[in-house]
Short mmCIF file of C-alpha atoms and ligand atoms in Angstrom, two decimals:
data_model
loop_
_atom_site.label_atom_id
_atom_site.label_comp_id
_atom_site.label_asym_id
_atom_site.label_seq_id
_atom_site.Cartn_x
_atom_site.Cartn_y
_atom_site.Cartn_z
CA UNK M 46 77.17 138.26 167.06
CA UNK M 47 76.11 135.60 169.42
CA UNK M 48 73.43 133.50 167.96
CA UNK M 49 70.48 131.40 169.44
CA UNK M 50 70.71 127.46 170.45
CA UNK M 51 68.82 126.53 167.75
CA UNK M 52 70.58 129.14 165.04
CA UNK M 53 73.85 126.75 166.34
CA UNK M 54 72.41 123.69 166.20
CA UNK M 55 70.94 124.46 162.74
CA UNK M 56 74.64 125.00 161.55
CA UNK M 57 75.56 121.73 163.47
CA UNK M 58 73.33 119.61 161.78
CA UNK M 59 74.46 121.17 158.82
CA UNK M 60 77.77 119.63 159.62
CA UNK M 61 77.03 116.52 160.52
CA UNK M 62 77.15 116.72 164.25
CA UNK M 63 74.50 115.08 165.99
CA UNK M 64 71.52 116.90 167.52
CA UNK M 65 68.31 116.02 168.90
CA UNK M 66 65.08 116.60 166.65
CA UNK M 67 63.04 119.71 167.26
CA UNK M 68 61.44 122.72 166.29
CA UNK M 69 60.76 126.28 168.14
CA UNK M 70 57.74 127.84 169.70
CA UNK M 71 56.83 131.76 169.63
CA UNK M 72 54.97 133.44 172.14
CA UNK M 73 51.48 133.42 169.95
CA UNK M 74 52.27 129.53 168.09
CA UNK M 75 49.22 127.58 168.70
CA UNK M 76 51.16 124.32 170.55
CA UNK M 77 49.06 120.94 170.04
CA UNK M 78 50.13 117.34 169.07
CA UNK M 79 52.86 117.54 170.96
CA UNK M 80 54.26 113.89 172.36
CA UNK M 81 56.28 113.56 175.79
CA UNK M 82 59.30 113.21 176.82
CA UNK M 83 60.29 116.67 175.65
CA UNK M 84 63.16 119.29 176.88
CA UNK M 85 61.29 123.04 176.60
CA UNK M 86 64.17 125.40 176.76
CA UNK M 87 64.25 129.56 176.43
CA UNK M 88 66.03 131.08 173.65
CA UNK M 89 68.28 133.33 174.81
CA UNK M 90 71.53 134.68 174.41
CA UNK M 91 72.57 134.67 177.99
CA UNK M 92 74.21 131.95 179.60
CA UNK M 93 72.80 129.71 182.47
CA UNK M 94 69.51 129.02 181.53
CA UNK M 95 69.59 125.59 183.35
CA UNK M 96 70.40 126.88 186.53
CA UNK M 97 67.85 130.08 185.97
CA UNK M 98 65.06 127.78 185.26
CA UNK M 99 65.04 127.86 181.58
CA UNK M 100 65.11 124.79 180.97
CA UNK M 101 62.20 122.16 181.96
CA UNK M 102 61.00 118.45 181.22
CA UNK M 103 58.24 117.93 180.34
CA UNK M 104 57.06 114.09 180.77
CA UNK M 105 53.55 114.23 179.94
CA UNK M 106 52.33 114.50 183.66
CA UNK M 107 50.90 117.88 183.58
CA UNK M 108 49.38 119.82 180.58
CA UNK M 109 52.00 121.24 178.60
CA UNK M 110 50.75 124.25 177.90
CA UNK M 111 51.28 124.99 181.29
CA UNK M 112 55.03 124.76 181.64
CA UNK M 113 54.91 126.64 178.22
CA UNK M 114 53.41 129.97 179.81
CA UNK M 115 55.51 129.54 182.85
CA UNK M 116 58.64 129.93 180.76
CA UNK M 117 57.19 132.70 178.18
CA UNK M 118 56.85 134.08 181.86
CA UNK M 119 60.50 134.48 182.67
CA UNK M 120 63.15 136.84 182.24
CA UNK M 121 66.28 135.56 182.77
CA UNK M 122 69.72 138.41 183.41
CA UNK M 123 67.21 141.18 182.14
CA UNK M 124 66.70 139.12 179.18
CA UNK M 125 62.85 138.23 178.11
CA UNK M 126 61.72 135.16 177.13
CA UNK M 127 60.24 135.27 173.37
CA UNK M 128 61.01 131.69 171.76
CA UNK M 129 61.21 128.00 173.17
CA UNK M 130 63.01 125.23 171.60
CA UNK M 131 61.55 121.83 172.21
CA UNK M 132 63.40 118.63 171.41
CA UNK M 133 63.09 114.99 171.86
CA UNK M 134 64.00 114.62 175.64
CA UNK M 135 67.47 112.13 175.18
CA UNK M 136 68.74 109.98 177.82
CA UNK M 137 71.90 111.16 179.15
CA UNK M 138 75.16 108.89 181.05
CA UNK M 139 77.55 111.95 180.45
CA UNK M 140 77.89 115.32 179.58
CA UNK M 141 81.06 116.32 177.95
CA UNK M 142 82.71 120.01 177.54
CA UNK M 143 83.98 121.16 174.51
CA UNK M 144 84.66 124.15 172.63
CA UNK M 145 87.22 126.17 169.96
CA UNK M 146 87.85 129.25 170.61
CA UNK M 147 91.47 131.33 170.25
CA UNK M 148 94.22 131.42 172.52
CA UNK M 149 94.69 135.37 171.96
CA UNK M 150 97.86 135.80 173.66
CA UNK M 151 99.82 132.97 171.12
CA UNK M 152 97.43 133.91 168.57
CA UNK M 153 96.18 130.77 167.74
CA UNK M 154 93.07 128.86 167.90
CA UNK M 155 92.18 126.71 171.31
CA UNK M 156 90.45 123.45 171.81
CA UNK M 157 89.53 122.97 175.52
CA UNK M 158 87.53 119.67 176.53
CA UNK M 159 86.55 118.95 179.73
CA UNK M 160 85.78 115.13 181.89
CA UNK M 161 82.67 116.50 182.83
CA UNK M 162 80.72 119.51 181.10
CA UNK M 163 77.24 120.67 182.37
CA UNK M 164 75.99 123.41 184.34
CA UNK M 165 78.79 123.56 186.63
CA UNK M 166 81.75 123.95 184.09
CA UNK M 167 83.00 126.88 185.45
CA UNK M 168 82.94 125.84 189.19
CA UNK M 169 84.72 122.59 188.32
CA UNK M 170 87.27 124.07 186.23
CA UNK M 171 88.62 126.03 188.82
CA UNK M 172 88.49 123.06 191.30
CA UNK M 173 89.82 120.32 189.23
CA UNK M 174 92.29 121.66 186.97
CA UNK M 175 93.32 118.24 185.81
CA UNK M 176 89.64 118.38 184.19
CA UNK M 177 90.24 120.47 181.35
CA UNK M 178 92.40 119.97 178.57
CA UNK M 179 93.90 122.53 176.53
CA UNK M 180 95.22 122.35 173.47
CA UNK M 181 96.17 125.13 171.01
CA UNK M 182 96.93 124.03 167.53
CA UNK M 183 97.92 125.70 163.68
CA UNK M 184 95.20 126.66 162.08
CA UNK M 185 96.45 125.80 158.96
CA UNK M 186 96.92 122.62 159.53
CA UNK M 187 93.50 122.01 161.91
CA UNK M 188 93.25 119.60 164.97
CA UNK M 189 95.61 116.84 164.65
CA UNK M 190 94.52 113.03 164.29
CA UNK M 191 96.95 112.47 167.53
CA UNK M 192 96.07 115.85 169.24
CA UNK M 193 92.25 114.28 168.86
CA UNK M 194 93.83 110.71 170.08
CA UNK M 195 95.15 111.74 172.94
CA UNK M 196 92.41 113.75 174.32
CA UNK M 197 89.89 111.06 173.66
CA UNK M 198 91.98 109.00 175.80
CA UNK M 199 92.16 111.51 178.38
CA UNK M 200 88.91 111.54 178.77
CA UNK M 201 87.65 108.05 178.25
CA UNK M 202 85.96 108.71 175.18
CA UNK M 203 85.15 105.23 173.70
CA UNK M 204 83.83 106.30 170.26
CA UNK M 205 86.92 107.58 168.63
CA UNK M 206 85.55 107.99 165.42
CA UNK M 207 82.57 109.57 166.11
CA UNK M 208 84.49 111.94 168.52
CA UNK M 209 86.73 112.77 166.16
CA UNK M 210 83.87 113.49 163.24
CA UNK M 211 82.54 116.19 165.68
CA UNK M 212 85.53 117.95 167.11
CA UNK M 213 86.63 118.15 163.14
CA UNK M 214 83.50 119.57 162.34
CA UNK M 215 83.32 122.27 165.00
CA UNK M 216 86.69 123.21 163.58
CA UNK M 217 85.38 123.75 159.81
CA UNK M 218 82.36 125.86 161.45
CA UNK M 219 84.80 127.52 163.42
CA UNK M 220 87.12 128.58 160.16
CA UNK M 221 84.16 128.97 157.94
CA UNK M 222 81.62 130.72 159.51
CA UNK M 223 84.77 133.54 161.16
CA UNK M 224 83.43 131.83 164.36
CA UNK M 225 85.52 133.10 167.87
CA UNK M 226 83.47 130.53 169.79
CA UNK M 227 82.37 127.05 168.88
CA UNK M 228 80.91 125.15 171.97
CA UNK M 229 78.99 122.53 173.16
CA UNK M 230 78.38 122.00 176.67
CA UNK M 231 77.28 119.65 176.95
CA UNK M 232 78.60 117.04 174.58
CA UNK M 233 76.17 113.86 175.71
CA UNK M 234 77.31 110.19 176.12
CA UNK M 235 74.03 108.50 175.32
CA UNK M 236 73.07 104.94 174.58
CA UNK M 237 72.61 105.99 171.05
CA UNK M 238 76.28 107.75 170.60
CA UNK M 239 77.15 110.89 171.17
CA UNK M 240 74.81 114.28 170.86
CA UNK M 241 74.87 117.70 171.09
CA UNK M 242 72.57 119.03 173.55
CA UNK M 243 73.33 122.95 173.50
CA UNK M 244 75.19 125.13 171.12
CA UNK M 245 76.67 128.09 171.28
CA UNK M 246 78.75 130.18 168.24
CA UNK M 247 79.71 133.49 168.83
CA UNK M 248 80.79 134.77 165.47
CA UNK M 249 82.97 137.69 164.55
CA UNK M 250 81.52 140.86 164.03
CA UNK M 251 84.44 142.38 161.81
CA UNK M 252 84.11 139.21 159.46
CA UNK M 253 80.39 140.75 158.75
CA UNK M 254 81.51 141.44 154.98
CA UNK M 255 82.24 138.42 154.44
CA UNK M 256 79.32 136.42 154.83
CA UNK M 257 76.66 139.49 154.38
CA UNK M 258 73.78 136.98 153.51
CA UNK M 259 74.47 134.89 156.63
CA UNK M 260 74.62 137.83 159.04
CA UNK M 261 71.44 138.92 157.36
CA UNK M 262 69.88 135.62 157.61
CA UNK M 263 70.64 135.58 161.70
CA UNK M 264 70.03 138.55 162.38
CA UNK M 265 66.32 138.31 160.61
CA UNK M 266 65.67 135.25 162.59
CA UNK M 267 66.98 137.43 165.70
CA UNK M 268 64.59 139.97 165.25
CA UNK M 269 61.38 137.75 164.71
CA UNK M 270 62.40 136.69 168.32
CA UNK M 271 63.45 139.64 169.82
CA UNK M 272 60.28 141.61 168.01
CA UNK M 273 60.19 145.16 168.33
CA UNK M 274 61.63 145.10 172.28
CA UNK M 275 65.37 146.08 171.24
CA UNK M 276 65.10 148.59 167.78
CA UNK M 277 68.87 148.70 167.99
CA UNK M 278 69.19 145.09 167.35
CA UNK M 279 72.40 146.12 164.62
CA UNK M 280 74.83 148.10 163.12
CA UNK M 281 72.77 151.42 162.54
CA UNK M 282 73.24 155.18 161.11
CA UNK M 283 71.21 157.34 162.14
CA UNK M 284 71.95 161.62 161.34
CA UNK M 285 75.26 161.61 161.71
CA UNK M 286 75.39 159.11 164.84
CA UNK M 287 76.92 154.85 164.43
CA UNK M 288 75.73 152.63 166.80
CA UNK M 289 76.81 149.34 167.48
CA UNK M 290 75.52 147.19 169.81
CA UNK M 291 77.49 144.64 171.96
CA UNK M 292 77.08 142.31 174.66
CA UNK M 293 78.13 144.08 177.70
CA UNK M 294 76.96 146.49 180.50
CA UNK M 295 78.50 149.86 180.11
CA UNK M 296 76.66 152.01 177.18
CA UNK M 297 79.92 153.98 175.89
CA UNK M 298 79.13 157.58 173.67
CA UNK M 299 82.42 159.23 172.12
CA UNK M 300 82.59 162.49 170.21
CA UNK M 301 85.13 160.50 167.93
CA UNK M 302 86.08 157.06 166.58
CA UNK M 303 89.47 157.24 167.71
CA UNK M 304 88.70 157.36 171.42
CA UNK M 305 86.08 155.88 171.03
CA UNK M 306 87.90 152.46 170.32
CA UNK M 307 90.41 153.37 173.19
CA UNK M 308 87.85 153.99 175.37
CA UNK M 309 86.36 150.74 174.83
CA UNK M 310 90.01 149.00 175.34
CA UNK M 311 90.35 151.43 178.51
CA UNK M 312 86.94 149.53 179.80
CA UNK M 313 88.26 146.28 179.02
CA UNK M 314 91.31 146.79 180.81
CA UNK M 315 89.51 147.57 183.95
CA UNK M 316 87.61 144.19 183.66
CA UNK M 317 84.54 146.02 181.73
CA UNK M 318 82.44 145.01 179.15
CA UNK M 319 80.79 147.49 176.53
CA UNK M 320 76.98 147.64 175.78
CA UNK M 321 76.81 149.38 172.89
CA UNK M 322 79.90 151.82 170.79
CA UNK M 323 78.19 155.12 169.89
CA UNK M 324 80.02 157.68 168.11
CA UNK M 325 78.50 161.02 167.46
CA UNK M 326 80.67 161.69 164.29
CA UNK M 327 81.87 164.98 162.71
CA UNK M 328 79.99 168.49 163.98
CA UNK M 329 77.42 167.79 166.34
CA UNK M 330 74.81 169.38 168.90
CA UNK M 331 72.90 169.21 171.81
CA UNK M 332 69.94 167.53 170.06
CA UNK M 333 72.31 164.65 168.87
CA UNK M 334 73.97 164.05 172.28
CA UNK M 335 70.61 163.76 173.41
CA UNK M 336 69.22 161.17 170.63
CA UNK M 337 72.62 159.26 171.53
CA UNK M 338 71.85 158.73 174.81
CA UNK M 339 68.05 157.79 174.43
CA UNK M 340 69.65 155.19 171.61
CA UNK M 341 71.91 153.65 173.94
CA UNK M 342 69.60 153.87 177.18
CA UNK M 343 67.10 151.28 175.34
CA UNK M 344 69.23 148.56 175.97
CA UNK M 345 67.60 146.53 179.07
CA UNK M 346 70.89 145.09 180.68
CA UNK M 347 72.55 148.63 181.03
CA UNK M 348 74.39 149.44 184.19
CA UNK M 349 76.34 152.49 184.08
CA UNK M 350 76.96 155.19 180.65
CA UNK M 351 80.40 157.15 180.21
CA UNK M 352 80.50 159.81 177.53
CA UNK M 353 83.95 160.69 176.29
CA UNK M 354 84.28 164.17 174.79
CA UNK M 355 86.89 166.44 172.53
CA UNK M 356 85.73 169.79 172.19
CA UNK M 357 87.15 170.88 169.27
CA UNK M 358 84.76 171.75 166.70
CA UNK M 359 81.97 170.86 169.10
CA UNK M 360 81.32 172.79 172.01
CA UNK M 361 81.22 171.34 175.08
CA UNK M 362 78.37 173.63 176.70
CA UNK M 363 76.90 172.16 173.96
CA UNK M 364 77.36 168.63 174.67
CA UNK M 365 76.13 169.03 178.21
CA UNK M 366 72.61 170.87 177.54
CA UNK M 367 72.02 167.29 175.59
CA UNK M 368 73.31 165.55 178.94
CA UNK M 369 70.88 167.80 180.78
CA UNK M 370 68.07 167.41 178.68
CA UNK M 371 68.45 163.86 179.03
CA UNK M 372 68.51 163.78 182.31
CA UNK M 373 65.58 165.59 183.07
CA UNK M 374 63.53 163.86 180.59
CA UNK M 375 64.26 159.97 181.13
CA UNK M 376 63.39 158.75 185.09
CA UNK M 377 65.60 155.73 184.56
CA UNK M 378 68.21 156.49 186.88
CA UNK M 379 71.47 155.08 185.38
CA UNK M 380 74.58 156.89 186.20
CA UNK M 381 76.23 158.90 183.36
CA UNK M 382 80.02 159.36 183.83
CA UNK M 383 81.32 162.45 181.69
CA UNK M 384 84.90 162.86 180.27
CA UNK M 385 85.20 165.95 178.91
CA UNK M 386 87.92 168.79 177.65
CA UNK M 387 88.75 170.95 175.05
CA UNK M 388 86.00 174.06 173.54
CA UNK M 389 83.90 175.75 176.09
CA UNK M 390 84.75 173.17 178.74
CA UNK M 391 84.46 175.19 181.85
CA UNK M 392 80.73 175.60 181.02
CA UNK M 393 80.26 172.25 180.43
CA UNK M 394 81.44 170.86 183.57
CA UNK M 395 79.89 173.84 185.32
CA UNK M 396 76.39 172.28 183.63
CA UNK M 397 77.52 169.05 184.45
CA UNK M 398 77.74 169.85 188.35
CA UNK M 399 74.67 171.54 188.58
CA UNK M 400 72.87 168.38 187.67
CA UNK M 401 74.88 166.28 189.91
CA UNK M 402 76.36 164.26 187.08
CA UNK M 403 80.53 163.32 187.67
CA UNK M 404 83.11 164.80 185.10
CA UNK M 405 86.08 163.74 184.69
CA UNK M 406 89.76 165.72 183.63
CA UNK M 407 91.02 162.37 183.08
CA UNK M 408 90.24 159.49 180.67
CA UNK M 409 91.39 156.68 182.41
CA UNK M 410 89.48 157.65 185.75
CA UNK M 411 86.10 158.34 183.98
CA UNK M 412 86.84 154.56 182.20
CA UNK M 413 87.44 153.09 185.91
CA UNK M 414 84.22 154.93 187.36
CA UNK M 415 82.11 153.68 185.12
CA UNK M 416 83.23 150.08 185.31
CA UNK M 417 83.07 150.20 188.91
CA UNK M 418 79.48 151.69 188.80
CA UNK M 419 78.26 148.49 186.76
CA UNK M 420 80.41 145.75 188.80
CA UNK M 421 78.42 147.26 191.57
CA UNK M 422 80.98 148.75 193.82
P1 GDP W 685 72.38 125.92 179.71
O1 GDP W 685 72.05 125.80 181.15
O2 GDP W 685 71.94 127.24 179.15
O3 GDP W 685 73.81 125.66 179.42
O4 GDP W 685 71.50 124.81 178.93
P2 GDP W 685 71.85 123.33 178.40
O5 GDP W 685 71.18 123.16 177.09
O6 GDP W 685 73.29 123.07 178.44
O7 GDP W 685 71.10 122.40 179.43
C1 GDP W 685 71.43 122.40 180.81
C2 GDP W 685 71.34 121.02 181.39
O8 GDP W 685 70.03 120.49 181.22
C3 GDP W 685 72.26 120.03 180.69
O9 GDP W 685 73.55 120.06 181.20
C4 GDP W 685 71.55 118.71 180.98
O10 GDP W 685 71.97 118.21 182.24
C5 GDP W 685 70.08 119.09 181.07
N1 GDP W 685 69.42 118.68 179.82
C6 GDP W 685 69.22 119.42 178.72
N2 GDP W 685 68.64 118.68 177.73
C7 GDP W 685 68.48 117.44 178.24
C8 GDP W 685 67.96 116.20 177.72
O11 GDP W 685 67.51 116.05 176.59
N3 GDP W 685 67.97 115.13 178.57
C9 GDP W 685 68.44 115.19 179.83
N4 GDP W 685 68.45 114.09 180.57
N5 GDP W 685 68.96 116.33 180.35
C10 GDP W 685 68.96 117.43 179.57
MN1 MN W 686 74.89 124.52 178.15
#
């Protein structure tokens, strides 16, 4: 789960790391009283709001209100505007990177800090290597007093303490919360210390369980914001039919949790990213293929839906008047990519190419289709 600015910096300030004062602003909130300088910025969940014009200044010029509207206005990567934090505009000499996240391939928890952090991390990480600092470290034991030394020397940091205070506390969120990202970007240098200006925490889905009241929490706050736009804001069951939702492109329907879950690693392999798992589960029919596919066609940044089928007990003739149906009935034209085999299949694919929708003998190339069709090429 990826949660708002202001969900982060809630949990920030919680831990002692330094934030500017603020509060948020839904679409309908009356706004009056307010004093300038102020930073208006769109909640969202996307990245790059800066550069996308989601975030403005407001230094008492003009009438507030209007910049307001203007970014209630936006939509930013097929995402809506629907809150605004506004905070105490803060006077910035430096922006900092930093973040925890893991090192998955030595299985062990990463802290990367960059010279300069900002808009144009990514740009300047490939172009000045010597920028970024990596350093992986035992969880058990946490971020090192001399690990911490010798990056604040690295990058000129003259607060040590202070530093120190926040890179320790991103590191208890990190462990507490089941966090897989903990970042600030950036990390200002201001006349008055150091101060977080954006947050991000990307928590871990499995870890749900664990903190049930917290996920609950977030995710009620998540749906005041994202009102009734996305009804498959979480985990639902619905007939027989799970749905999760996740933060890619590709909306992924299996007849089976099994391949399901390989699918989904098949799409990552090919450089994919998953909108939302949907598994069918047990026995099912034409009338549940079709509510599958109207579930996962709601989600707005959709680019391309593959449909992985067994025929065993189900029949795939089956499967494909629900593919049909679904077709015919919903004008938004995003291409379906079929995988299918087993009961009935010849009629299935025989359906399929009447209505002009590929099907696939093979796993692997219905995976790479799809994942072409939403990188665009
Ligand atoms: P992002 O574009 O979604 O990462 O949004 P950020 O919250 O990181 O803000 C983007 C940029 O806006 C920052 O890197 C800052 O340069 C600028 N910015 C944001 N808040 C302030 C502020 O209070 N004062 C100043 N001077 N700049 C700010
Ligand atoms: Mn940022």
């Amino acid at each position: 789960m990826k949660l708002y600015e202001f969900q982060g910096k809630e949990i920030f300030k919680a831990y002692g790391i330094p934030v500017q004062s603020g509060f948020l602003i839904l679409a309908n909130d009356e706004v009056k009283n307010l004093t300038p300088p102020l930073v208006l910025k769109a909640q969202l969940l996307v990245g790059g709001r800066g550069k996308a014009g989601g975030i403005k200044i407001w230094d008492g010029n003009i009438d507030v209100s209007k910049i307001i509207n203007k970014l209630f206005a936006l939509t930013i990567k097929g995402e809506k505007v629907n809150a605004i934090l506004a905070l105490e505009k803060v006077d910035i000499s430096r922006e900092i990177y930093i973040s925890i996240t893991f090192n998955r391939g030595k299985s062990t928890p990463l802290l990367i800090v960059g010279t300069s952090g900002g808009m144009d991390i990514e740009e300047s990480a490939k172009l000045n290597k010597e920028k970024i600092h990596f350093i992986e470290f035992d969880p058990f034991l946490g971020i090192l007093e001399y690990q911490i030394r010798f990056i604040a020397k690295k990058i000129n940091i003259d607060n040590y303490l202070k530093f120190k205070k926040i890179i320790e506390a991103m590191y208890k969120i990190f462990k507490e919360y089941d966090a897989t990202l903990v970042e600030i970007n950036p990390l200002a240098v201001t006349s008055s210390g150091l101060v977080a200006i954006d947050a991000k925490i990307n928590l871990d889905d499995q870890s749900c369980f664990r903190h049930e009241e917290l996920f609950k929490k977030l995710r009620e706050e998540q749906n005041i914001i994202q009102g009734e736009k996305d009804t498959n804001a979480s985990i639902s069951k619905e007939d027989t039919i799970t749905y999760v939702p996740l933060s890619g492109n590709i909306g992924l329907i299996s007849d089976g949790a099994g391949t399901g879950l390989l699918t989904l690693d098949l799409i990552h392999g090919f450089g994919g990213e998953v909108a939302s798992f949907c598994e069918l589960g047990g026995i099912t029919s034409s009338e549940i293929m079709l509510k599958a596919l109207k579930m996962v066609n709601k989600n707005p940044s959709l680019k391309s839906i593959l449909v992985v089928l067994i025929g065993g007990f189900n029949r795939m003739d089956d499967m494909a008047e629900g593919i049909v149906k679904f077709k015919k009935e919903f004008k938004r034209d995003i291409p379906i990519f079929i995988r299918m085999c087993g009961t009935k299949e010849e009629i299935g694919k025989q359906l399929m190419k009447e209505a002009n929708i590929p099907v696939y003998n093979s796993l692997n190339e219905a995976a790479e289709a799809a994942v072409k069709e939403a990188k665009g090429n």
